[in-house]
PDB file of C-alpha atoms in Angstrom:
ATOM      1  CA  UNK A   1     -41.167 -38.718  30.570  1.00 91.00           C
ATOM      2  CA  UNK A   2     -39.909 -41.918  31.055  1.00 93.00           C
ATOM      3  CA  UNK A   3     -37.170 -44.659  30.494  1.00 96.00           C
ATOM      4  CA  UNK A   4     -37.564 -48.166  31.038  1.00 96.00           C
ATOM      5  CA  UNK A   5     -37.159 -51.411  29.384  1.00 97.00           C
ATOM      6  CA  UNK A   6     -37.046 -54.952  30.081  1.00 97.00           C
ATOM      7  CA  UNK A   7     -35.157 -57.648  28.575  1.00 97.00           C
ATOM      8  CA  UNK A   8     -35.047 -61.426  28.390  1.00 97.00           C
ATOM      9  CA  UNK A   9     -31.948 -62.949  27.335  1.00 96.00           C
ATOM     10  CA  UNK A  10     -29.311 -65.652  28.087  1.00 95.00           C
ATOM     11  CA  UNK A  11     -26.230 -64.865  29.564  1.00 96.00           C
ATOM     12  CA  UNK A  12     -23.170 -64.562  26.829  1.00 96.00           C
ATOM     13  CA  UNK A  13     -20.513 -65.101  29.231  1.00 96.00           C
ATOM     14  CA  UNK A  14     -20.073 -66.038  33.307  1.00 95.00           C
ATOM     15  CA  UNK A  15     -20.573 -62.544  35.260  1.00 94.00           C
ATOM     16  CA  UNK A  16     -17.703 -61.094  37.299  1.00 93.00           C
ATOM     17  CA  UNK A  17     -17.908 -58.407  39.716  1.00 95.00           C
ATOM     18  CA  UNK A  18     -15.309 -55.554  40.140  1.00 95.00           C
ATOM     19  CA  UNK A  19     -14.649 -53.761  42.770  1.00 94.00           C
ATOM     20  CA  UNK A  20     -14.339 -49.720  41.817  1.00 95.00           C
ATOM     21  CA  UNK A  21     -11.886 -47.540  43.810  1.00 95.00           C
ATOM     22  CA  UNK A  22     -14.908 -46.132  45.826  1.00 96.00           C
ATOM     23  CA  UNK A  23     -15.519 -49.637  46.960  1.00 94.00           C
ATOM     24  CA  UNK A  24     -19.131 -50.291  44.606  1.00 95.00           C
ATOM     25  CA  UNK A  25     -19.523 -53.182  42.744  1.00 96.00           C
ATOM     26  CA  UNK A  26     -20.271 -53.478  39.255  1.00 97.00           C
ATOM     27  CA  UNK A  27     -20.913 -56.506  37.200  1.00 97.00           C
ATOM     28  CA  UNK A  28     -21.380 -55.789  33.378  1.00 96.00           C
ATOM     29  CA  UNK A  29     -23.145 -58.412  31.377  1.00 97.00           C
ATOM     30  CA  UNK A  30     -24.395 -59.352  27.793  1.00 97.00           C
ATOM     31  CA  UNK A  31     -27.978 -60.401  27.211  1.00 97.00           C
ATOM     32  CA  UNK A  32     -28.141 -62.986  23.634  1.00 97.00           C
ATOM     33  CA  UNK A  33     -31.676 -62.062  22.923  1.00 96.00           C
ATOM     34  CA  UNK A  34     -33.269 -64.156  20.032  1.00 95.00           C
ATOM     35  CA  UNK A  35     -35.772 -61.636  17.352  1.00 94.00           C
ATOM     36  CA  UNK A  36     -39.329 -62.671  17.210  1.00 92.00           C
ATOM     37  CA  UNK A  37     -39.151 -63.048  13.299  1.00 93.00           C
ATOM     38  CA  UNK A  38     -36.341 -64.657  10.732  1.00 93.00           C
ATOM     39  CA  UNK A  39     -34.148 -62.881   8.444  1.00 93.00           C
ATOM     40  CA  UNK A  40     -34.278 -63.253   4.362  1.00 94.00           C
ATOM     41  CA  UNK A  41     -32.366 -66.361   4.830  1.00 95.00           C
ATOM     42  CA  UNK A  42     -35.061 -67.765   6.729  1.00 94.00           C
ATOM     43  CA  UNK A  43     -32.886 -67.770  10.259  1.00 94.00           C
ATOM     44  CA  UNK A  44     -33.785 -65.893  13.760  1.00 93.00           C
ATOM     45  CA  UNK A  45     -31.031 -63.401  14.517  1.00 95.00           C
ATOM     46  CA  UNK A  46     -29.883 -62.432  18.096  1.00 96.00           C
ATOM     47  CA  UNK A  47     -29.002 -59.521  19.551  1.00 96.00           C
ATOM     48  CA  UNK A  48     -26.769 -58.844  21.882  1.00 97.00           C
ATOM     49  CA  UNK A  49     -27.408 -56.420  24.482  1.00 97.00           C
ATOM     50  CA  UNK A  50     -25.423 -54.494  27.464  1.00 97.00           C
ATOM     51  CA  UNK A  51     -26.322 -54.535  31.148  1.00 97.00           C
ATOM     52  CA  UNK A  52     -24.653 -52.922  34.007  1.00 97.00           C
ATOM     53  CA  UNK A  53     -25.360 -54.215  37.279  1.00 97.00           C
ATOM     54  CA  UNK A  54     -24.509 -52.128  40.344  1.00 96.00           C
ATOM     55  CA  UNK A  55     -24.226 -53.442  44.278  1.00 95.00           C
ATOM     56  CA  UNK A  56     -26.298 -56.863  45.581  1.00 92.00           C
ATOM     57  CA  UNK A  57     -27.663 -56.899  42.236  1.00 94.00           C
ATOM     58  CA  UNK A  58     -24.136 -57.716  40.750  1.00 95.00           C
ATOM     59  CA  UNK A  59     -22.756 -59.451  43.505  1.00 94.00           C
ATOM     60  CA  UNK A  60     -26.250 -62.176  43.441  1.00 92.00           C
ATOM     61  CA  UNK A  61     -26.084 -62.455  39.551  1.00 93.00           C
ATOM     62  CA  UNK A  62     -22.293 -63.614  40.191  1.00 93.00           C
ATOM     63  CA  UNK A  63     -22.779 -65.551  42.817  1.00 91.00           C
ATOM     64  CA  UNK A  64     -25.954 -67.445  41.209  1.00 90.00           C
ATOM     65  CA  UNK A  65     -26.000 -67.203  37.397  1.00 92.00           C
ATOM     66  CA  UNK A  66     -24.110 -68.880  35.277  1.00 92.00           C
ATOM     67  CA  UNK A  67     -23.260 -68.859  31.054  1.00 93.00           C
ATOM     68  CA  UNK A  68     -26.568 -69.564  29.069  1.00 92.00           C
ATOM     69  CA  UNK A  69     -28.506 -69.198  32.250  1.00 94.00           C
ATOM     70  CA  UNK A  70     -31.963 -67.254  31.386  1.00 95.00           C
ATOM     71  CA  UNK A  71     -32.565 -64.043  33.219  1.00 96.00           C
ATOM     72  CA  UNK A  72     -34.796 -60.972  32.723  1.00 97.00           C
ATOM     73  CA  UNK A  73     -33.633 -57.353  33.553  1.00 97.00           C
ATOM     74  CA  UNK A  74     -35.293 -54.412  34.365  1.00 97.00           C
ATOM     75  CA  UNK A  75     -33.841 -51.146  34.021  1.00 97.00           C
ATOM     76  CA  UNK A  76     -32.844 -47.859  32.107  1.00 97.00           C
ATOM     77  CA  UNK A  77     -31.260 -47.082  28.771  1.00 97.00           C
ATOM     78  CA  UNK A  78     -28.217 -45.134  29.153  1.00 97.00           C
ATOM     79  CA  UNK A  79     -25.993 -43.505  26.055  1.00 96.00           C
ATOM     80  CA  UNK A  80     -22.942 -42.760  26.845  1.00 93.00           C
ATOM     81  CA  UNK A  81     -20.340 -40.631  24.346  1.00 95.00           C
ATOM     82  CA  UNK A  82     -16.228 -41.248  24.249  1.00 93.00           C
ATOM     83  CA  UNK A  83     -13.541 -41.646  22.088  1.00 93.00           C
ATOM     84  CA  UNK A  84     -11.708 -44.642  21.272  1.00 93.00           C
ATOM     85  CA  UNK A  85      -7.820 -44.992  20.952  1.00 93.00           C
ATOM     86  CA  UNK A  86      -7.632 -43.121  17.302  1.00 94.00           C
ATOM     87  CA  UNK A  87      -9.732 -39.950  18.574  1.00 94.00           C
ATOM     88  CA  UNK A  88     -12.944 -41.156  16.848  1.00 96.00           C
ATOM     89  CA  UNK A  89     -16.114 -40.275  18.733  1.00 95.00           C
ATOM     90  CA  UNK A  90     -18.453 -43.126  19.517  1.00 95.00           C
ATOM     91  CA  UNK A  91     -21.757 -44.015  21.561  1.00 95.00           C
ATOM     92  CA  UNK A  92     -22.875 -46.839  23.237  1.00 93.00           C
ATOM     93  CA  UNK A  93     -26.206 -47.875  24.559  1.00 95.00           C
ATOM     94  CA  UNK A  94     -27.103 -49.977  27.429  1.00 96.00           C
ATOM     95  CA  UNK A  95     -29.408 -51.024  30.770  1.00 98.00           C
ATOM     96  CA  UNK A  96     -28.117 -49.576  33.369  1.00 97.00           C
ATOM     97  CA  UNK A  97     -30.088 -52.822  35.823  1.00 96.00           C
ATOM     98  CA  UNK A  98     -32.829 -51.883  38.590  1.00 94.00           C
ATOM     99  CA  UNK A  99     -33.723 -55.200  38.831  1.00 94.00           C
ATOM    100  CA  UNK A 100     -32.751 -58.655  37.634  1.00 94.00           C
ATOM    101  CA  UNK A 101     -34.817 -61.886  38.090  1.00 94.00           C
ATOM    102  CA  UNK A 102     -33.545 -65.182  37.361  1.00 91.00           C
ATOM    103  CA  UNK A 103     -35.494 -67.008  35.258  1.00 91.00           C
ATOM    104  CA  UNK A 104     -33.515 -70.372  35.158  1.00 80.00           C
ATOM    105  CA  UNK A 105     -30.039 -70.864  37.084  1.00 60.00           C
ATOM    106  CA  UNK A 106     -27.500 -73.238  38.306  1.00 54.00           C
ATOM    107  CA  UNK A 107     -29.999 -75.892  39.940  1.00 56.00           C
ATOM    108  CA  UNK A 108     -27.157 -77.208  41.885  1.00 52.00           C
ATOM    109  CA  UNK A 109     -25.842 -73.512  43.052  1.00 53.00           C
ATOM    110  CA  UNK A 110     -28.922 -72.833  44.160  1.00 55.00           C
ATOM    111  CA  UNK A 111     -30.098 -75.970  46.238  1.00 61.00           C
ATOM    112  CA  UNK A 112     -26.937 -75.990  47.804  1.00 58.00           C
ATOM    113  CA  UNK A 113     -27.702 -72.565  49.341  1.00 60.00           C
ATOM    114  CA  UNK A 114     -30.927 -73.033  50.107  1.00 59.00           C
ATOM    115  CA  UNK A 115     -33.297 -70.817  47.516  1.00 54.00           C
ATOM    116  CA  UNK A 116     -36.116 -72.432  46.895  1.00 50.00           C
ATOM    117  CA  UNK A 117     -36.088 -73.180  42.458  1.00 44.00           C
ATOM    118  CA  UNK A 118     -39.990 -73.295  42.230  1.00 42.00           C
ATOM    119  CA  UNK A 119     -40.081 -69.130  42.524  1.00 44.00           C
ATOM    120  CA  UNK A 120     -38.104 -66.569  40.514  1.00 46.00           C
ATOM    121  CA  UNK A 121     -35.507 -65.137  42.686  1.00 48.00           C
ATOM    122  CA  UNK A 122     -36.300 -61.295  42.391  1.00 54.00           C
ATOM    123  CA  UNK A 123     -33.360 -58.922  42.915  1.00 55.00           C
ATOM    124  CA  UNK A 124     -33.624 -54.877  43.136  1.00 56.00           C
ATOM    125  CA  UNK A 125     -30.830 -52.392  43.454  1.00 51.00           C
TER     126      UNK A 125
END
């Protein structure tokens, strides 16, 4: 069997990493992924999908990515069950991240470090 996907998206919002109890990092992030065909009203739709990113993985996409920035992600799918605050049962689906590569970021972030902006900056958990 297997489970694997990968996305290409733009970044919804700026990534933040938390720090869990245990001491990992986690960075959860929205993809805005544009559909391949248009709608009855003659318009592309997006969708929006979930990442986690765990360890170096979140703390680089933090560090280096910014809002709108283009990035793919490879990972799992993961469903997870719970109930929300009036006892209803719900599910959510989302990449859990094995890898992320940046596909265009923060030219002025990344010169200033150093990394090179001709190559794609390949990270792996």
């Amino acid at each position: 069997m297997m489970n694997q996907t990968c996305i290409i998206g733009r970044l919804v919002r700026e990534p933040e990493v938390k720090e869990l109890e245990d001491g990992k990092k986690v960075s959860n992030i929205t993809l805005a992924v544009p559909r391949s065909y248009k709608n009855e009203n003659g318009e592309y739709e997006t969708d929006f999908i979930d990442c986690t990113l765990w360890g170096g993985v979140a703390d680089r996409t933090a560090e280096y990515c910014r809002k709108g920035d283009l990035v793919g992600v490879k990972g799992r799918l993961q469903t997870n069950n719970y109930e929300n605050e009036k006892g209803e049962k719900r599910k959510i689906t989302e990449v859990i991240a094995e890898k992320l590569t940046f596909l265009s970021s923060n030219r002025e972030i990344l010169e200033k470090e150093g990394v090179n902006k001709t190559k794609e900056e390949d990270l792996e958990v």
